[in-house]
Coordinates of N, CA and C and ligand atoms in Angstrom, one line a residue:
M1 N -7.7 -12.7 4.6 CA -6.7 -12.0 5.5 C -7.4 -11.0 6.4
R2 N -6.9 -10.9 7.6 CA -7.5 -9.8 8.5 C -6.5 -8.7 8.5
V3 N -7.0 -7.5 8.5 CA -6.2 -6.3 8.6 C -6.8 -5.4 9.7
D4 N -6.0 -5.0 10.7 CA -6.5 -4.1 11.7 C -5.7 -2.8 11.4
I5 N -6.5 -1.7 11.3 CA -5.8 -0.4 11.0 C -6.0 0.5 12.3
L6 N -4.9 0.9 12.9 CA -4.9 1.7 14.1 C -4.6 3.1 13.8
S7 N -5.6 4.0 14.1 CA -5.3 5.4 13.7 C -6.1 6.3 14.7
L8 N -6.0 7.6 14.5 CA -6.8 8.6 15.3 C -8.0 8.9 14.5
F9 N -8.1 8.5 13.2 CA -9.2 8.9 12.3 C -9.9 7.7 11.6
P10 N -10.6 6.8 12.3 CA -11.2 5.7 11.7 C -12.2 6.2 10.5
D11 N -12.7 7.4 10.6 CA -13.7 7.8 9.6 C -13.0 8.1 8.3
Y12 N -11.6 8.2 8.3 CA -10.9 8.5 7.1 C -11.0 7.4 6.1
F13 N -11.4 6.2 6.6 CA -11.3 5.0 5.7 C -12.6 4.7 5.0
S14 N -13.7 5.4 5.4 CA -15.0 5.1 4.8 C -14.9 5.8 3.4
G15 N -15.1 5.0 2.4 CA -15.0 5.5 1.0 C -14.0 4.6 0.3
P16 N -12.7 4.7 0.5 CA -11.8 3.8 -0.3 C -12.0 2.3 -0.2
F17 N -12.5 1.9 1.0 CA -12.7 0.4 1.2 C -14.1 0.0 0.8
D18 N -14.9 1.0 0.4 CA -16.4 0.7 0.2 C -16.8 0.8 -1.2
V19 N -15.8 0.8 -2.1 CA -16.1 0.8 -3.6 C -15.3 -0.3 -4.3
S20 N -15.9 -0.7 -5.4 CA -15.2 -1.5 -6.5 C -14.5 -2.8 -5.9
I21 N -13.3 -3.0 -6.3 CA -12.6 -4.3 -6.0 C -12.5 -4.5 -4.5
L22 N -12.1 -3.5 -3.7 CA -11.9 -3.7 -2.3 C -13.3 -4.0 -1.6
K23 N -14.3 -3.4 -2.1 CA -15.6 -3.6 -1.5 C -16.0 -5.1 -1.7
R24 N -15.8 -5.6 -3.0 CA -16.1 -7.0 -3.3 C -15.2 -7.9 -2.5
A25 N -14.0 -7.6 -2.3 CA -13.1 -8.4 -1.5 C -13.6 -8.5 -0.1
R26 N -14.1 -7.4 0.5 CA -14.6 -7.5 1.8 C -15.9 -8.3 1.9
E27 N -16.7 -8.0 0.9 CA -18.0 -8.8 0.9 C -17.8 -10.3 0.8
S28 N -16.8 -10.7 0.1 CA -16.5 -12.1 -0.1 C -15.6 -12.7 1.0
K29 N -15.3 -11.8 2.0 CA -14.5 -12.2 3.1 C -13.1 -12.6 2.8
L30 N -12.6 -12.1 1.6 CA -11.2 -12.4 1.3 C -10.3 -11.4 2.1
L31 N -10.9 -10.3 2.4 CA -10.2 -9.2 3.2 C -11.2 -8.7 4.3
D32 N -10.7 -8.8 5.5 CA -11.5 -8.5 6.7 C -10.9 -7.3 7.4
I33 N -11.4 -6.1 7.1 CA -10.7 -4.9 7.6 C -11.4 -4.4 8.9
H34 N -10.6 -4.2 9.9 CA -11.1 -3.6 11.2 C -10.5 -2.3 11.5
L35 N -11.2 -1.3 11.9 CA -10.7 0.0 12.2 C -10.6 0.1 13.8
V36 N -9.5 0.5 14.3 CA -9.3 0.7 15.7 C -8.9 2.1 16.0
D37 N -9.6 2.8 16.9 CA -9.4 4.2 17.3 C -8.3 4.2 18.4
I38 N -7.2 4.7 18.2 CA -6.1 4.7 19.2 C -6.6 5.5 20.5
R39 N -7.5 6.5 20.2 CA -8.0 7.3 21.3 C -8.7 6.5 22.4
D40 N -9.3 5.3 21.9 CA -10.0 4.5 22.9 C -9.1 3.9 23.9
F41 N -7.8 4.0 23.7 CA -6.8 3.4 24.6 C -6.0 4.5 25.4
A42 N -6.6 5.7 25.3 CA -5.9 6.9 26.0 C -6.6 7.1 27.4
P43 N -5.8 7.6 28.4 CA -6.5 8.0 29.6 C -7.5 9.1 29.4
R44 N -8.7 9.0 30.1 CA -9.7 10.0 29.9 C -9.8 11.0 31.0
K45 N -10.0 12.3 30.6 CA -10.4 13.2 31.7 C -11.8 13.8 31.2
G46 N -12.8 13.2 31.8 CA -14.2 13.6 31.4 C -14.4 13.0 30.0
N47 N -14.7 13.9 29.0 CA -14.9 13.5 27.7 C -13.6 13.5 26.8
Y48 N -12.5 14.0 27.4 CA -11.3 14.2 26.6 C -10.3 13.1 26.8
A49 N -9.9 12.5 25.7 CA -8.9 11.4 25.8 C -7.6 12.0 25.2
K50 N -6.5 12.0 26.1 CA -5.3 12.6 25.7 C -4.3 11.6 25.0
V51 N -4.0 11.8 23.7 CA -3.2 10.8 23.0 C -1.8 11.4 22.7
D52 N -1.6 12.7 22.8 CA -0.3 13.3 22.4 C 0.2 14.2 23.4
D53 N 1.5 14.5 23.3 CA 2.1 15.5 24.3 C 3.3 16.1 23.6
R54 N 3.9 17.1 24.3 CA 5.0 17.9 23.7 C 6.3 17.0 23.6
P55 N 7.1 17.3 22.7 CA 8.3 16.4 22.6 C 9.4 16.8 23.6
Y56 N 10.0 15.8 24.2 CA 11.1 16.0 25.1 C 12.2 16.7 24.3
G57 N 12.9 17.6 24.9 CA 14.0 18.2 24.1 C 13.6 19.5 23.4
G58 N 12.3 19.7 23.3 CA 11.8 20.9 22.6 C 11.5 20.6 21.2
G59 N 11.1 21.6 20.4 CA 10.8 21.5 19.0 C 9.4 21.6 18.8
P60 N 9.0 21.7 17.5 CA 7.6 21.9 17.1 C 6.7 20.7 17.2
G61 N 5.4 20.9 17.3 CA 4.5 19.7 17.1 C 4.3 18.9 18.4
M62 N 3.6 17.8 18.2 CA 3.2 17.0 19.3 C 3.6 15.5 18.9
V63 N 3.7 14.7 19.9 CA 4.1 13.3 19.6 C 3.1 12.4 20.2
L64 N 2.7 11.3 19.5 CA 1.8 10.3 20.0 C 2.4 9.6 21.1
M65 N 1.7 9.5 22.3 CA 2.2 8.9 23.5 C 2.3 7.4 23.3
P66 N 3.3 6.8 24.0 CA 3.6 5.3 23.8 C 2.5 4.5 24.3
E67 N 1.9 4.9 25.5 CA 0.9 4.0 26.2 C -0.3 3.7 25.3
P68 N -1.1 4.7 24.8 CA -2.2 4.3 24.0 C -1.8 3.6 22.7
V69 N -0.7 3.9 22.1 CA -0.3 3.2 20.9 C 0.0 1.7 21.2
C70 N 0.8 1.5 22.2 CA 1.1 0.1 22.6 C -0.1 -0.7 23.0
Q71 N -1.0 0.0 23.7 CA -2.3 -0.7 24.2 C -3.1 -1.1 23.0
A72 N -3.2 -0.1 22.0 CA -4.0 -0.4 20.8 C -3.4 -1.5 20.0
I73 N -2.1 -1.6 19.9 CA -1.5 -2.7 19.1 C -1.8 -4.0 19.9
R74 N -1.5 -4.0 21.2 CA -1.7 -5.2 21.9 C -3.1 -5.8 21.9
S75 N -4.1 -4.8 21.8 CA -5.5 -5.3 21.8 C -5.8 -6.1 20.6
V76 N -5.0 -6.0 19.5 CA -5.4 -6.8 18.3 C -4.3 -7.8 17.9
K77 N -3.1 -7.7 18.5 CA -1.9 -8.5 18.2 C -2.1 -9.9 18.6
R78 N -1.9 -10.9 17.7 CA -1.9 -12.3 18.0 C -0.6 -12.9 17.6
E79 N -0.4 -14.2 17.8 CA 0.9 -14.9 17.5 C 1.3 -14.7 16.1
K80 N 0.4 -14.7 15.1 CA 0.8 -14.7 13.7 C 0.7 -13.3 13.1
S81 N 0.5 -12.3 14.0 CA 0.3 -10.9 13.5 C 1.6 -10.3 13.0
H82 N 1.5 -9.5 11.9 CA 2.7 -8.8 11.4 C 2.3 -7.3 11.6
V83 N 3.1 -6.6 12.4 CA 2.8 -5.2 12.7 C 3.6 -4.2 11.9
V84 N 3.0 -3.3 11.2 CA 3.6 -2.4 10.3 C 3.3 -1.0 10.8
Y85 N 4.4 -0.2 10.9 CA 4.2 1.3 11.2 C 4.4 2.0 9.9
L86 N 3.4 2.7 9.4 CA 3.5 3.5 8.2 C 4.3 4.7 8.5
S87 N 5.5 4.9 7.9 CA 6.4 6.0 8.3 C 7.2 6.4 7.2
P88 N 7.5 7.7 7.1 CA 8.4 8.1 6.0 C 9.8 7.6 6.1
Q89 N 10.1 7.1 7.3 CA 11.5 6.6 7.6 C 11.6 5.1 7.4
G90 N 10.5 4.5 6.8 CA 10.5 3.0 6.6 C 11.1 2.7 5.2
K91 N 11.3 1.4 5.0 CA 11.7 0.9 3.6 C 10.6 1.2 2.6
K92 N 10.9 1.6 1.4 CA 9.9 2.0 0.5 C 9.0 0.8 0.0
L93 N 7.7 1.1 -0.1 CA 6.8 0.0 -0.5 C 7.0 -0.3 -2.0
T94 N 7.1 -1.6 -2.3 CA 7.2 -2.0 -3.7 C 6.2 -3.1 -4.0
A95 N 6.1 -3.4 -5.3 CA 5.2 -4.5 -5.6 C 5.6 -5.8 -4.9
A96 N 6.9 -6.0 -4.9 CA 7.4 -7.3 -4.2 C 7.0 -7.3 -2.8
K97 N 7.1 -6.2 -2.1 CA 6.7 -6.1 -0.6 C 5.2 -6.4 -0.5
C98 N 4.4 -5.8 -1.4 CA 3.0 -6.0 -1.4 C 2.6 -7.5 -1.5
Q99 N 3.3 -8.1 -2.4 CA 3.1 -9.5 -2.6 C 3.5 -10.3 -1.4
E100 N 4.6 -10.0 -0.8 CA 5.0 -10.6 0.5 C 4.0 -10.4 1.6
L101 N 3.5 -9.2 1.7 CA 2.5 -8.9 2.8 C 1.2 -9.6 2.5
S102 N 0.8 -9.8 1.3 CA -0.5 -10.5 0.9 C -0.5 -11.9 1.4
Q103 N 0.7 -12.5 1.8 CA 0.7 -13.8 2.3 C 0.6 -13.9 3.8
K104 N 0.5 -12.8 4.5 CA 0.4 -12.8 5.9 C -1.1 -13.1 6.3
Q105 N -1.2 -13.8 7.4 CA -2.6 -14.0 7.9 C -3.3 -12.8 8.5
H106 N -2.4 -12.0 9.2 CA -3.0 -10.9 9.9 C -2.0 -9.7 9.9
L107 N -2.5 -8.6 9.3 CA -1.6 -7.4 9.3 C -2.2 -6.4 10.3
V108 N -1.3 -5.7 11.0 CA -1.7 -4.6 11.9 C -1.0 -3.4 11.4
L109 N -1.8 -2.4 11.0 CA -1.2 -1.2 10.4 C -1.3 0.0 11.3
L110 N -0.2 0.5 11.7 CA -0.2 1.7 12.7 C 0.0 3.0 11.9
C111 N -1.0 3.9 12.0 CA -0.9 5.2 11.3 C -0.5 6.2 12.3
G112 N 0.6 6.9 12.1 CA 1.0 8.0 13.0 C 0.3 9.3 12.6
H113 N 0.6 10.3 13.5 CA 0.0 11.7 13.2 C 1.0 12.6 13.9
Y114 N 0.7 13.9 13.8 CA 1.6 15.0 14.4 C 3.1 14.7 13.9
E115 N 4.0 14.7 14.9 CA 5.4 14.5 14.6 C 5.7 13.0 14.5
G116 N 4.8 12.2 14.8 CA 5.0 10.7 14.7 C 4.7 10.1 16.1
V117 N 5.1 8.9 16.3 CA 4.9 8.2 17.5 C 6.1 8.1 18.4
D118 N 6.0 8.1 19.7 CA 7.1 8.0 20.6 C 7.9 6.7 20.2
E119 N 9.2 6.9 20.1 CA 10.1 5.8 19.6 C 9.9 4.5 20.3
R120 N 9.6 4.6 21.6 CA 9.5 3.4 22.5 C 8.3 2.5 22.1
A121 N 7.3 3.1 21.4 CA 6.2 2.3 21.0 C 6.6 1.3 19.8
L122 N 7.7 1.7 19.2 CA 8.1 0.9 18.0 C 8.6 -0.5 18.4
K123 N 8.8 -0.8 19.7 CA 9.1 -2.2 20.1 C 8.0 -3.2 19.8
E124 N 6.8 -2.7 19.6 CA 5.7 -3.5 19.2 C 5.6 -3.7 17.7
V125 N 6.5 -3.1 16.9 CA 6.3 -3.0 15.5 C 7.4 -4.0 14.8
D126 N 6.9 -4.7 13.8 CA 7.8 -5.6 13.1 C 8.6 -4.9 12.0
E127 N 8.0 -3.9 11.3 CA 8.7 -3.2 10.3 C 8.0 -1.8 10.0
E128 N 8.9 -0.9 9.5 CA 8.3 0.4 9.1 C 8.3 0.4 7.6
I129 N 7.2 0.9 7.0 CA 7.1 1.0 5.6 C 6.7 2.4 5.2
S130 N 7.4 2.9 4.2 CA 7.1 4.3 3.6 C 6.4 4.1 2.3
I131 N 5.5 5.0 1.9 CA 5.0 4.9 0.6 C 5.7 5.9 -0.4
G132 N 6.7 6.6 0.1 CA 7.5 7.4 -0.8 C 8.3 8.5 -0.1
D133 N 9.2 9.1 -0.8 CA 10.1 10.1 -0.1 C 9.4 11.4 0.0
Y134 N 8.4 11.5 0.7 CA 7.7 12.8 1.0 C 7.0 12.6 2.4
V135 N 6.5 13.6 3.0 CA 5.9 13.5 4.3 C 4.4 13.9 4.2
L136 N 3.6 12.9 4.6 CA 2.1 13.1 4.7 C 1.7 13.7 6.1
T137 N 0.5 14.3 6.2 CA 0.1 14.8 7.5 C -0.1 13.7 8.5
N138 N -0.6 12.5 8.0 CA -0.8 11.4 8.9 C -0.7 10.1 8.1
G139 N -0.7 8.9 8.8 CA -0.5 7.7 8.1 C -1.7 7.0 7.4
C140 N -2.9 7.6 7.5 CA -4.1 6.9 7.0 C -4.0 6.7 5.5
L141 N -3.6 7.8 4.8 CA -3.5 7.6 3.3 C -2.5 6.5 3.0
A142 N -1.4 6.5 3.7 CA -0.4 5.5 3.4 C -1.0 4.1 3.7
A143 N -1.8 3.9 4.7 CA -2.4 2.6 5.0 C -3.3 2.2 3.9
I144 N -4.1 3.2 3.4 CA -5.0 2.9 2.3 C -4.2 2.4 1.1
V145 N -3.2 3.1 0.8 CA -2.3 2.8 -0.4 C -1.8 1.3 -0.2
L146 N -1.3 1.0 1.0 CA -0.7 -0.3 1.2 C -1.8 -1.4 1.1
V147 N -3.0 -1.2 1.7 CA -4.0 -2.2 1.6 C -4.5 -2.4 0.2
D148 N -4.6 -1.3 -0.6 CA -5.1 -1.4 -1.9 C -4.1 -2.2 -2.8
A149 N -2.8 -1.8 -2.7 CA -1.8 -2.4 -3.6 C -1.5 -3.9 -3.1
M150 N -1.7 -4.2 -1.8 CA -1.4 -5.5 -1.3 C -2.6 -6.4 -1.7
A151 N -3.8 -5.9 -1.5 CA -5.0 -6.8 -1.7 C -5.0 -7.4 -3.1
R152 N -4.4 -6.7 -4.1 CA -4.5 -7.2 -5.5 C -3.8 -8.5 -5.6
F153 N -2.9 -8.8 -4.6 CA -2.2 -10.1 -4.7 C -2.8 -11.2 -3.9
I154 N -3.9 -10.9 -3.2 CA -4.6 -12.0 -2.5 C -5.4 -12.8 -3.5
P155 N -5.2 -14.1 -3.6 CA -5.8 -14.9 -4.6 C -7.4 -14.7 -4.5
G156 N -8.0 -14.4 -5.7 CA -9.4 -14.2 -5.7 C -9.9 -12.8 -5.7
V157 N -9.0 -11.9 -5.2 CA -9.5 -10.5 -5.1 C -9.6 -9.9 -6.5
L158 N -8.7 -10.1 -7.4 CA -8.9 -9.7 -8.8 C -9.5 -10.8 -9.6
G159 N -10.4 -10.4 -10.5 CA -11.0 -11.4 -11.4 C -9.9 -11.8 -12.3
H160 N -10.2 -12.9 -13.1 CA -9.2 -13.5 -14.0 C -8.7 -12.4 -14.9
E161 N -9.6 -11.6 -15.5 CA -9.2 -10.7 -16.5 C -8.4 -9.5 -16.0
E162 N -8.5 -9.3 -14.6 CA -7.8 -8.2 -14.0 C -6.4 -8.6 -13.4
A163 N -6.1 -9.9 -13.5 CA -4.9 -10.5 -12.8 C -3.7 -9.6 -12.8
A164 N -3.0 -9.6 -11.6 CA -1.9 -8.7 -11.4 C -0.6 -9.1 -12.2
G165 N -0.6 -10.3 -12.8 CA 0.6 -10.8 -13.3 C 1.3 -10.0 -14.4
Q166 N 0.4 -9.3 -15.2 CA 1.0 -8.5 -16.3 C 1.2 -7.1 -16.0
D167 N 0.9 -6.7 -14.8 CA 1.0 -5.3 -14.4 C 2.4 -4.8 -14.4
S168 N 2.6 -3.5 -14.3 CA 3.9 -2.9 -14.2 C 4.6 -3.5 -12.9
F169 N 5.9 -3.7 -13.0 CA 6.8 -4.1 -12.0 C 6.9 -5.6 -11.8
Q170 N 5.8 -6.4 -12.3 CA 5.8 -7.8 -12.1 C 7.0 -8.5 -12.8
E171 N 7.3 -8.0 -14.0 CA 8.5 -8.5 -14.7 C 9.7 -7.6 -14.6
G172 N 9.6 -6.7 -13.7 CA 10.7 -5.7 -13.5 C 10.6 -4.5 -14.4
I173 N 9.6 -4.5 -15.3 CA 9.4 -3.3 -16.2 C 7.9 -2.9 -16.2
F174 N 7.6 -1.8 -16.9 CA 6.3 -1.3 -17.0 C 5.4 -2.3 -17.8
D175 N 4.1 -2.2 -17.6 CA 3.1 -2.8 -18.4 C 3.1 -2.2 -19.8
A176 N 2.6 -2.9 -20.8 CA 2.5 -2.3 -22.2 C 1.3 -1.3 -22.2
P177 N 1.3 -0.5 -23.3 CA 0.2 0.4 -23.4 C -1.1 -0.3 -23.8
H178 N -2.2 0.2 -23.4 CA -3.5 -0.4 -23.6 C -4.4 0.4 -24.6
Y179 N -5.2 -0.3 -25.4 CA -6.1 0.4 -26.3 C -7.4 -0.3 -26.3
T180 N -8.5 0.5 -26.5 CA -9.8 -0.1 -26.6 C -10.6 0.7 -27.7
R181 N -11.9 0.4 -27.9 CA -12.6 1.1 -29.0 C -12.7 2.6 -28.6
P182 N -12.8 3.5 -29.6 CA -12.9 3.2 -31.1 C -11.5 2.9 -31.7
E183 N -11.5 2.4 -32.9 CA -10.3 2.0 -33.5 C -9.5 3.3 -33.9
M184 N -10.2 4.4 -34.1 CA -9.5 5.6 -34.5 C -10.0 6.7 -33.5
F185 N -9.2 7.4 -32.8 CA -9.6 8.4 -31.9 C -8.8 9.7 -32.2
E186 N -9.6 10.7 -32.6 CA -9.0 12.0 -32.9 C -7.8 11.9 -33.8
G187 N -7.9 11.1 -34.8 CA -6.9 10.9 -35.8 C -5.8 9.9 -35.4
I188 N -5.9 9.4 -34.2 CA -4.9 8.4 -33.8 C -5.4 7.0 -33.9
P189 N -4.8 6.1 -34.8 CA -5.3 4.8 -34.9 C -4.6 3.9 -33.8
I190 N -5.2 2.7 -33.6 CA -4.5 1.8 -32.7 C -3.4 1.1 -33.4
P191 N -2.4 0.6 -32.8 CA -1.3 -0.1 -33.5 C -1.8 -1.3 -34.3
D192 N -1.4 -1.4 -35.5 CA -1.8 -2.5 -36.4 C -1.7 -3.9 -35.8
V193 N -0.5 -4.1 -35.1 CA -0.2 -5.4 -34.6 C -1.4 -6.0 -33.7
L194 N -2.1 -5.1 -33.0 CA -3.1 -5.5 -32.0 C -4.4 -6.0 -32.8
K195 N -4.4 -5.7 -34.1 CA -5.6 -6.2 -34.9 C -5.4 -7.5 -35.6
R196 N -4.1 -7.9 -35.7 CA -3.8 -9.0 -36.6 C -4.1 -10.4 -35.9
G197 N -4.3 -10.4 -34.6 CA -4.7 -11.6 -33.9 C -3.5 -12.6 -33.7
N198 N -2.3 -12.2 -34.0 CA -1.1 -13.1 -33.8 C -0.6 -12.9 -32.4
H199 N -0.9 -13.9 -31.5 CA -0.7 -13.6 -30.1 C 0.8 -13.6 -29.7
A200 N 1.6 -14.4 -30.4 CA 3.1 -14.3 -30.2 C 3.6 -13.0 -30.5
E201 N 3.1 -12.5 -31.7 CA 3.6 -11.2 -32.2 C 3.1 -10.1 -31.2
I202 N 1.9 -10.2 -30.7 CA 1.4 -9.2 -29.8 C 2.2 -9.2 -28.5
A203 N 2.5 -10.4 -28.0 CA 3.3 -10.5 -26.7 C 4.6 -9.9 -26.9
K204 N 5.3 -10.1 -28.1 CA 6.6 -9.5 -28.3 C 6.5 -8.0 -28.4
W205 N 5.5 -7.5 -29.1 CA 5.3 -6.1 -29.2 C 5.1 -5.4 -27.8
R206 N 4.3 -6.1 -27.0 CA 4.0 -5.5 -25.7 C 5.2 -5.4 -24.8
R207 N 6.0 -6.5 -24.8 CA 7.2 -6.5 -24.0 C 8.2 -5.4 -24.5
K208 N 8.3 -5.2 -25.8 CA 9.2 -4.2 -26.4 C 8.7 -2.8 -26.0
Q209 N 7.4 -2.6 -26.0 CA 6.8 -1.3 -25.6 C 7.1 -1.0 -24.1
G210 N 6.8 -2.0 -23.3 CA 7.0 -1.9 -21.8 C 8.4 -1.6 -21.5
L211 N 9.3 -2.3 -22.2 CA 10.8 -2.1 -22.0 C 11.2 -0.7 -22.4
A212 N 10.7 -0.3 -23.6 CA 11.1 1.0 -24.1 C 10.7 2.2 -23.2
K213 N 9.5 2.1 -22.7 CA 9.0 3.2 -21.7 C 9.8 3.1 -20.4
T214 N 10.1 1.9 -19.9 CA 10.8 1.8 -18.7 C 12.2 2.4 -18.9
K215 N 12.9 2.1 -20.0 CA 14.2 2.6 -20.3 C 14.1 4.2 -20.3
R216 N 13.0 4.7 -20.9 CA 12.9 6.1 -21.0 C 12.6 6.8 -19.7
V217 N 11.7 6.2 -18.9 CA 11.2 6.9 -17.7 C 11.9 6.5 -16.4
R218 N 12.2 5.2 -16.3 CA 12.8 4.6 -15.1 C 14.0 3.7 -15.4
P219 N 15.0 4.2 -16.0 CA 16.1 3.3 -16.4 C 16.7 2.5 -15.3
E220 N 16.6 3.0 -14.1 CA 17.2 2.3 -12.9 C 16.5 0.9 -12.7
L221 N 15.2 0.8 -13.1 CA 14.5 -0.5 -13.0 C 15.2 -1.6 -13.8
I222 N 15.6 -1.2 -15.1 CA 16.2 -2.2 -16.0 C 17.5 -2.6 -15.4
L223 N 18.3 -1.7 -14.8 CA 19.6 -2.0 -14.2 C 19.4 -3.0 -13.1
K224 N 18.3 -2.7 -12.3 CA 18.1 -3.6 -11.2 C 17.7 -5.0 -11.7
E225 N 16.9 -5.1 -12.7 CA 16.5 -6.4 -13.3 C 17.7 -7.2 -13.8
T226 N 18.7 -6.5 -14.5 CA 19.9 -7.2 -15.0 C 20.8 -7.6 -13.9
E227 N 20.8 -6.8 -12.9 CA 21.6 -7.2 -11.7 C 21.1 -8.5 -11.1
N228 N 19.7 -8.5 -11.0 CA 19.1 -9.7 -10.4 C 19.3 -10.9 -11.3
E229 N 19.3 -10.7 -12.6 CA 19.5 -11.9 -13.5 C 20.9 -12.4 -13.4
T230 N 21.9 -11.5 -13.2 CA 23.3 -12.0 -13.1 C 23.7 -12.5 -11.7
E231 N 22.9 -12.3 -10.7 CA 23.2 -12.8 -9.4 C 23.1 -14.3 -9.3
Ligands
LIG1 N1 8.3 13.8 11.9 C1 8.2 12.7 11.0 C2 9.4 12.6 10.1 O1 9.9 13.6 9.6 O2 9.9 11.4 9.9 C3 7.0 12.8 10.1 C4 5.7 12.6 10.8 S1 4.3 12.7 9.7 C5 3.9 14.4 9.7 C6 3.0 12.0 10.6 C7 2.7 10.6 10.3 O3 2.3 10.4 8.9 C8 3.8 9.6 10.5 O4 3.9 9.2 11.8 C9 3.4 8.4 9.5 O5 2.5 7.5 10.1 C10 2.7 9.2 8.4 N2 3.5 9.4 7.2 C11 4.0 10.5 6.7 N3 4.6 10.4 5.6 C12 4.6 9.1 5.3 C13 5.1 8.3 4.2 N4 5.9 8.8 3.3 N5 4.9 6.9 4.2 C14 4.2 6.4 5.2 N6 3.6 7.1 6.3 C15 3.9 8.4 6.3

């Protein structure tokens, strides 16, 4: 999959995409990430490229101008591209949405800054996605979160033992608790069932644990799951 990330801060991304699983995915060409500087599409006065201006109607802050944003999007957009604007006003990112996005051939991720982008630039956008009900200073972190969570669903990105299938939200509930060596840590033993080697019993125990924590922490997820089952 190809991902073009359009932002004012291409340097922001060095680091998160250069370690561990995402680094491996890039090296094996499963994930081809390109960084585009929106400033390259702004009119220049000498060394200065103007990308933002005061909001019409007054109010605080600056707004990203539509021209450089649209030009930046058009420079990478192809017939099969899916253009996402990372925005607090978008639909909230979920595991299901990540899985859906992982099937696209080409993602274009637009990261806003300041007060956001001029509304007219959104005609180039297919959907707005939010990573949560809070406001970040810019969209770069949100793009990193989206790419990381989405890449886990691209076949081959996770090794067999890391497969996403048993993770939280895949079955509508949390993953089970995990334990490793030592068998006893500061007086706390691992649950007996995990030592007995009975895989059916372990699977049942894990499901029960995942369900219990989901009920305790996020009961609305269980409600959603039962609604889906009865539909
Ligand atoms: N004035 C905007 C509003 O209240 O809806 C917020 C603009 S925010 C300061 C600047 C940029 O950060 C946005 O254009 C967007 O790209 C990004 N951003 C902020 N919060 C976000 C969130 N929760 N999810 C995704 N992107 C976000």
